[in-house]
PDB file of C-alpha atoms in Angstrom:
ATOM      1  CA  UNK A 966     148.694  87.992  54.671  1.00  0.00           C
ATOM      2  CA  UNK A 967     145.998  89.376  56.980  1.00  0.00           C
ATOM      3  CA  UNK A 968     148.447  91.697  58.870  1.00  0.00           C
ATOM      4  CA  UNK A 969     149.784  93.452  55.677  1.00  0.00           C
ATOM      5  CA  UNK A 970     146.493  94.176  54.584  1.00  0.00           C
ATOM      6  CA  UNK A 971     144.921  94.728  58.171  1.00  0.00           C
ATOM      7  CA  UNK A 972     144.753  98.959  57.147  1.00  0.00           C
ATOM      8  CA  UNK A 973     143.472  98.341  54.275  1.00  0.00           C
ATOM      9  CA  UNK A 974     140.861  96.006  55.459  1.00  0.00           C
ATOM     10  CA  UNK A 975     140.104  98.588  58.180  1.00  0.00           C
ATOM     11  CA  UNK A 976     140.115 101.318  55.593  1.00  0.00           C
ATOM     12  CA  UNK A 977     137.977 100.082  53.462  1.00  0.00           C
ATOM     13  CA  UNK A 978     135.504  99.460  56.194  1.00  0.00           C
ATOM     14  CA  UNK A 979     135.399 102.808  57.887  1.00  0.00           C
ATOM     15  CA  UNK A 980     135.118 104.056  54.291  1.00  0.00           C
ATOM     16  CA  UNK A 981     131.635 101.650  53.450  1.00  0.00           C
ATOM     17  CA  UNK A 982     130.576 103.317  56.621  1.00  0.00           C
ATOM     18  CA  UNK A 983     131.255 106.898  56.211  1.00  0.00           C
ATOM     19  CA  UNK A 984     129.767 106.293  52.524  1.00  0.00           C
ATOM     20  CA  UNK A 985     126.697 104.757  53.862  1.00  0.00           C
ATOM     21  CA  UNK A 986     126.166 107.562  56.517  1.00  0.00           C
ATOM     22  CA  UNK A 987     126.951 110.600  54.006  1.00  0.00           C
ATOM     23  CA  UNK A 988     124.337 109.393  51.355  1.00  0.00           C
ATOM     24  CA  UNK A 989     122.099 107.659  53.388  1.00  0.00           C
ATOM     25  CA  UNK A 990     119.922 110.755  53.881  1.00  0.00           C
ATOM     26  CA  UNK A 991     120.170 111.551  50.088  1.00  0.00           C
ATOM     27  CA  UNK A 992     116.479 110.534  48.078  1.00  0.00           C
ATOM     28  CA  UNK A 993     118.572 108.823  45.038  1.00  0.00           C
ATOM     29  CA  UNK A 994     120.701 106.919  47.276  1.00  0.00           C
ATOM     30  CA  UNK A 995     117.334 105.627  49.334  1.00  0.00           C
ATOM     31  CA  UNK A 996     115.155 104.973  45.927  1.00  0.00           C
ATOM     32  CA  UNK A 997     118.804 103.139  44.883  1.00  0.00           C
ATOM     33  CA  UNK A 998     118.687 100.997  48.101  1.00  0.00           C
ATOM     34  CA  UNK A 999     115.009 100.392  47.853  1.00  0.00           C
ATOM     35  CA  UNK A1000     114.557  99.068  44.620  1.00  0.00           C
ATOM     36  CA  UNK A1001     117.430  96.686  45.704  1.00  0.00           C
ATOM     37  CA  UNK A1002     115.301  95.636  49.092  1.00  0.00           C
ATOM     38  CA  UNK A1003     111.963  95.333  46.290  1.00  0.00           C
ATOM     39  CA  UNK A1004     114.041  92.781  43.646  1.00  0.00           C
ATOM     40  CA  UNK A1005     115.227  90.237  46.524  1.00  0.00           C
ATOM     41  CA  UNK A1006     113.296  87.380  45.644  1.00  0.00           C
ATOM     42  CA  UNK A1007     111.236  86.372  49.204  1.00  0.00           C
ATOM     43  CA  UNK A1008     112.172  89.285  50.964  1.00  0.00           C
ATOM     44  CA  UNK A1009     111.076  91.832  48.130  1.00  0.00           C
ATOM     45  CA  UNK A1010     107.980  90.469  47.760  1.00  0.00           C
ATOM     46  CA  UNK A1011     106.838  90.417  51.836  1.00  0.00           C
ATOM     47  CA  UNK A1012     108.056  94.010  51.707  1.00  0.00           C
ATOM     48  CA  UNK A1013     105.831  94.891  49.281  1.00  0.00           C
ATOM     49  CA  UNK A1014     102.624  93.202  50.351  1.00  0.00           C
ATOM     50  CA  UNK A1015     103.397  95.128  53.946  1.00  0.00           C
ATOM     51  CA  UNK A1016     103.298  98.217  52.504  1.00  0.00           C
ATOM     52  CA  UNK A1017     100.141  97.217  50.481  1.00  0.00           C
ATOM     53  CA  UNK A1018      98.429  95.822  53.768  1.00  0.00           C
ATOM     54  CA  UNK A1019      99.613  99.305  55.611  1.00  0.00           C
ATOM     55  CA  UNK A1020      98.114 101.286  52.427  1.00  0.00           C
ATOM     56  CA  UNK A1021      94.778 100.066  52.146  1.00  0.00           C
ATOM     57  CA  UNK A1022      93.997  99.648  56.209  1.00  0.00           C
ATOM     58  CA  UNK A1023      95.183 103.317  56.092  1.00  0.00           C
ATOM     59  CA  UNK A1024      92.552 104.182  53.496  1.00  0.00           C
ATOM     60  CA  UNK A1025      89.909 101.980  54.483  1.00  0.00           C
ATOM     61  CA  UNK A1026      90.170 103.143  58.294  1.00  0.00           C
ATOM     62  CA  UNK A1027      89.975 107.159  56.700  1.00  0.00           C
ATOM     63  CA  UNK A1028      87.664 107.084  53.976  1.00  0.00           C
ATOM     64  CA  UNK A1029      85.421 104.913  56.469  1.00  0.00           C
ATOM     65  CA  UNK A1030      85.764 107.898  58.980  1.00  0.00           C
ATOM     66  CA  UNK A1031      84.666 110.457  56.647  1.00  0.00           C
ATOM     67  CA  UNK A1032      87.925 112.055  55.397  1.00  0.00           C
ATOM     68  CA  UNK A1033      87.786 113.201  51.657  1.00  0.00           C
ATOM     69  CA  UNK A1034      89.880 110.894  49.767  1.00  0.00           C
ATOM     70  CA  UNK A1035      92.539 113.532  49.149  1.00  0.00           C
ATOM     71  CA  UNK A1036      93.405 114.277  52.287  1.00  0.00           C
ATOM     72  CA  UNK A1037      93.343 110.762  52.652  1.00  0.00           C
ATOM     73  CA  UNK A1038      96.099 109.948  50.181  1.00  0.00           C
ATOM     74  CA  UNK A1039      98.158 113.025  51.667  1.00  0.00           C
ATOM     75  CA  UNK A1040      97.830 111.354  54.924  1.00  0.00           C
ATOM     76  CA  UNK A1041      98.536 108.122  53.563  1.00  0.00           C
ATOM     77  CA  UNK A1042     101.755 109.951  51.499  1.00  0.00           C
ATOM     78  CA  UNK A1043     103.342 110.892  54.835  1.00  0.00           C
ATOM     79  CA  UNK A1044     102.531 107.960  56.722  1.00  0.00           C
ATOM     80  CA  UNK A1045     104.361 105.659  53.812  1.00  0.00           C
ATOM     81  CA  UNK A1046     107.755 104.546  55.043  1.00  0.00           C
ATOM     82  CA  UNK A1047     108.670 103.751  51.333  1.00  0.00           C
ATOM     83  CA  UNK A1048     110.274 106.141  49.414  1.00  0.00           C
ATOM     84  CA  UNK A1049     108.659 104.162  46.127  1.00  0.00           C
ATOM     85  CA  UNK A1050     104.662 104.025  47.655  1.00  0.00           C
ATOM     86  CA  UNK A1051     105.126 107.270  48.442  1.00  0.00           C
ATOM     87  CA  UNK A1052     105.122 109.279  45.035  1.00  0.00           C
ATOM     88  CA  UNK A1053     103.334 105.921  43.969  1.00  0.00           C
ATOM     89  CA  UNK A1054     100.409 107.849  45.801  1.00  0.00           C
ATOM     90  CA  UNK A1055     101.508 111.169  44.789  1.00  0.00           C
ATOM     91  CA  UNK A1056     100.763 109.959  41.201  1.00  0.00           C
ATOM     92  CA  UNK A1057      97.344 108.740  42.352  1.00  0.00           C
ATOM     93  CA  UNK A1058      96.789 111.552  43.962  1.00  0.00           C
ATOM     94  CA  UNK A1059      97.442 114.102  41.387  1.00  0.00           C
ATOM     95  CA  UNK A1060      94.919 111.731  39.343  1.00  0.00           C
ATOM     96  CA  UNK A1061      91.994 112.283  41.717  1.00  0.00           C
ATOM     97  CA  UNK A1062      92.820 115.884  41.841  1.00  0.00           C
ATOM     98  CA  UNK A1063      92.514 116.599  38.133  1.00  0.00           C
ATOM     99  CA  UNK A1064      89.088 114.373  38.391  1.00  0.00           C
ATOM    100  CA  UNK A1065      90.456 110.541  37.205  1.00  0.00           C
ATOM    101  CA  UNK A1066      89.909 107.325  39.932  1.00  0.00           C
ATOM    102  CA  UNK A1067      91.653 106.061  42.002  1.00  0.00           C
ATOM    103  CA  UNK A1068      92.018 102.798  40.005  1.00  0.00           C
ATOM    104  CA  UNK A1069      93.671 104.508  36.699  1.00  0.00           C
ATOM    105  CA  UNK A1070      96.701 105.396  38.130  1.00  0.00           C
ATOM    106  CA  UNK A1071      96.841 102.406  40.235  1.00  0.00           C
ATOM    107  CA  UNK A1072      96.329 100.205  37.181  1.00  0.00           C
ATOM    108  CA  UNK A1073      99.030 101.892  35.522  1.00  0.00           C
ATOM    109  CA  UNK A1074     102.097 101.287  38.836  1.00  0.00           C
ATOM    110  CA  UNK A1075     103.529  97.722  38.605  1.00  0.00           C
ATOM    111  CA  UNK A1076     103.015  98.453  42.610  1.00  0.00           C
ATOM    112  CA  UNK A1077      99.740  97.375  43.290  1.00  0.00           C
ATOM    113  CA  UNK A1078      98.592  94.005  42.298  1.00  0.00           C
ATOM    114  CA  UNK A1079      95.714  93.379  40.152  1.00  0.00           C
ATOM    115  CA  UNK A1080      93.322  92.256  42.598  1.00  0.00           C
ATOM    116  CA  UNK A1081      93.151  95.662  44.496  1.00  0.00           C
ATOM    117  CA  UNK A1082      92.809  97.660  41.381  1.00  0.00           C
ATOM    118  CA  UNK A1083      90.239  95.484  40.696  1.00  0.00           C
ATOM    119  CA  UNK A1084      88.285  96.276  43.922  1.00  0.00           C
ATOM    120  CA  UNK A1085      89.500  99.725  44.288  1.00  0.00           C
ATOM    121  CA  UNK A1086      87.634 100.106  40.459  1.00  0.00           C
ATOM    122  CA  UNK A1087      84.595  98.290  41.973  1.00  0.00           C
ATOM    123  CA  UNK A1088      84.618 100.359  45.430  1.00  0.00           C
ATOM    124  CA  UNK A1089      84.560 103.741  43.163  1.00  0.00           C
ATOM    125  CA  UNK A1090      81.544 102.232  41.233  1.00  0.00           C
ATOM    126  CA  UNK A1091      79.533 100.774  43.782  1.00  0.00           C
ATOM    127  CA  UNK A1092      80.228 103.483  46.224  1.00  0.00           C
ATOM    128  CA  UNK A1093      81.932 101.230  48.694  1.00  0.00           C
ATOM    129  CA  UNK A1094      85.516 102.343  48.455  1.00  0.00           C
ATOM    130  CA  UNK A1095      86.239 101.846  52.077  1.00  0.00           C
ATOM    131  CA  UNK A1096      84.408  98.278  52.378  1.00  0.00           C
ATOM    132  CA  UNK A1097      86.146  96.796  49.373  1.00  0.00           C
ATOM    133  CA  UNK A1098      89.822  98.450  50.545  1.00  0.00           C
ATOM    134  CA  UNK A1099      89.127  96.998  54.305  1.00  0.00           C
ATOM    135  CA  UNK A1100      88.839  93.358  52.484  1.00  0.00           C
ATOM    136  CA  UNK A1101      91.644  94.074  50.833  1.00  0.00           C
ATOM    137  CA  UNK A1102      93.501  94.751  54.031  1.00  0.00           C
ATOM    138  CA  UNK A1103      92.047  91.463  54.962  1.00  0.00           C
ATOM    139  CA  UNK A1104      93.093  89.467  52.626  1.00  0.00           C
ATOM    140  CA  UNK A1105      96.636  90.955  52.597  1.00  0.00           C
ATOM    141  CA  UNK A1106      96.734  90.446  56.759  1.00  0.00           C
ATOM    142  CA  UNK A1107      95.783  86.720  55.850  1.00  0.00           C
ATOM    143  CA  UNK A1108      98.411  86.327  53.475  1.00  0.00           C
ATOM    144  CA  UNK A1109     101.001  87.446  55.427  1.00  0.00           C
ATOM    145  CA  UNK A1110      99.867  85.415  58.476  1.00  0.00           C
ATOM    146  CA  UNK A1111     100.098  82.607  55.682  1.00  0.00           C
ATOM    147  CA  UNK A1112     103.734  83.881  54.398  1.00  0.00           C
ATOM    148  CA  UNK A1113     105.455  84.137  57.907  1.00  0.00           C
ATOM    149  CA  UNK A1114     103.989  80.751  59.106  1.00  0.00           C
ATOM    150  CA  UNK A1115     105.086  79.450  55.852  1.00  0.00           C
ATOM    151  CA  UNK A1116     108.825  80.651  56.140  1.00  0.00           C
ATOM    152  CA  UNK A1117     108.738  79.925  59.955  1.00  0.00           C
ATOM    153  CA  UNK A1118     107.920  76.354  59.000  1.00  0.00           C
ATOM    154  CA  UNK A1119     110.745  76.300  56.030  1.00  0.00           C
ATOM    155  CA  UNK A1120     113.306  77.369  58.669  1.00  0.00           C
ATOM    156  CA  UNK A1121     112.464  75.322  61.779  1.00  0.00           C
ATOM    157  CA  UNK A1122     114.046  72.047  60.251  1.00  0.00           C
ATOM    158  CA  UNK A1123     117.022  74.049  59.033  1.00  0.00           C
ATOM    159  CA  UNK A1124     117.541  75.865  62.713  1.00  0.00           C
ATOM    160  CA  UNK A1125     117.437  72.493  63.898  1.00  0.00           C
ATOM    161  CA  UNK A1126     119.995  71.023  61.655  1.00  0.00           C
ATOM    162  CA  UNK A1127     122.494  73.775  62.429  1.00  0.00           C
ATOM    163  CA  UNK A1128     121.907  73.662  66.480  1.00  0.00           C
ATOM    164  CA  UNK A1129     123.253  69.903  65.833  1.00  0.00           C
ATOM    165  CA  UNK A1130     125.765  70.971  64.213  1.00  0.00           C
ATOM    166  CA  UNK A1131     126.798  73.509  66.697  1.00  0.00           C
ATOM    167  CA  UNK A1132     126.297  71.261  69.508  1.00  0.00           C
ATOM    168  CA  UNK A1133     127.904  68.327  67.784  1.00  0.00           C
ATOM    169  CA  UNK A1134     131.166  70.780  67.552  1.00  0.00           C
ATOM    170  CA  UNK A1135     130.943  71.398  70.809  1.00  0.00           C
ATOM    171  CA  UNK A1136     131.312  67.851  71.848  1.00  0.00           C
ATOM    172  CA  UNK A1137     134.090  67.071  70.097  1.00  0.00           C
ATOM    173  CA  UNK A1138     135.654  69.848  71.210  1.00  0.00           C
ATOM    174  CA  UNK A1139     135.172  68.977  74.417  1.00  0.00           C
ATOM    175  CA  UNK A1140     136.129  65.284  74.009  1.00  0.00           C
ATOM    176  CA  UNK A1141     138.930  65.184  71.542  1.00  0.00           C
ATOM    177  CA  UNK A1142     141.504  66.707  74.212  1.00  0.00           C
ATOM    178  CA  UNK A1143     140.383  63.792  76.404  1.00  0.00           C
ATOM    179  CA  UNK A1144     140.935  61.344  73.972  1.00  0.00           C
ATOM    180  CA  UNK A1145     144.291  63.190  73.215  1.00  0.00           C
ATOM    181  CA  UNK A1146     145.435  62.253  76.415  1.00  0.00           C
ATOM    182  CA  UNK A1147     144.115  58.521  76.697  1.00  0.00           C
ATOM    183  CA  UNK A1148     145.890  57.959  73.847  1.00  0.00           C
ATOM    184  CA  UNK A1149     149.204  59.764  74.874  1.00  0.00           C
ATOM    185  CA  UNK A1150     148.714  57.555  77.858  1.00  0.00           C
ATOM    186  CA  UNK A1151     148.074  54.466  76.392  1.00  0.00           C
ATOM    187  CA  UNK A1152     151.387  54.664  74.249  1.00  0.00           C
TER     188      UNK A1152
END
């Protein structure tokens, strides 16, 4: 079975590959592949806190250094390695440019979470902008301290399990041809 279909097995392969590597480059096929990565369950959601951690310590660090915020959400627009966060901050940063917040355009992305809108919206009042997005950073660092240890711990007892396993095959495998023989031996 495996040998009549070996060329089409191969086929199809080297076709997945020369598909991936022809639109891989291409901005639908990325924003396709992206919003896949963003709706797997655990893995969507530690990408997206990343890029929210990477977003506001990139603010904080700019705005606290004296750059005007636009040229600190163009900076921040480059520096994004998501095609999504990207013109995310494009939209936000058309917003400040015809006068709005920050916060509006934030508020109205299902990107950012409600707590940093919230604190971006109280930075812009109070004048704080960079304080409130470096606690933000903070708080997003801590979580995902929190989320790796958390996933580290979930997968310890099942890395465990399956190096028994392994080394449990590996003994029999060793001993089962030397019980072949004591038995071919002992009849």
């Amino acid at each position: 079975m495996l040998s009549k279909n070996f060329l089409l097995i191969i086929g199809g392969i080297a076709g997945s590959v020369y598909l991936y590597k022809h639109f891989n480059n291409k901005p639908p096929f990325n924003k396709i592949i992206e919003d896949i990565k963003f709706k797997i369950p655990i893995f969507g959601e530690f990408l997206r806190y990343i890029l929210l951690e990477r977003f506001t310590t990139t603010m904080s660090i700019l705005i606290e250094s004296g750059v005007p915020i636009l040229y600190a959400l163009e900076i921040s627009e480059r520096s994004a390695c998501s095609i999504r966060m990207a013109d995310t901050i494009q939209f936000i940063k058309n917003s400040v440019k015809e006068g709005r917040s920050m916060a509006a355009p934030m508020e109205k992305s299902d990107f950012f979470t409600p707590m940093l809108v919230q604190m971006v919206t109280i930075g812009e009042e109070i004048g704080e902008l960079s304080k409130m997005l470096k606690r933000v950073a903070k708080f997003y660092q801590e979580y995902l301290e929190t989320f790796v240890i958390r996933l580290a711990s979930i997968f310890e007892p099942l890395m465990i399990v399956f190096i028994g396993i392994l080394i449990g095959a590996m003994v029999i495998a060793i001993f089962m041809p030397i019980f072949s023989i004591a038995l071919m031996k002992t009849s």
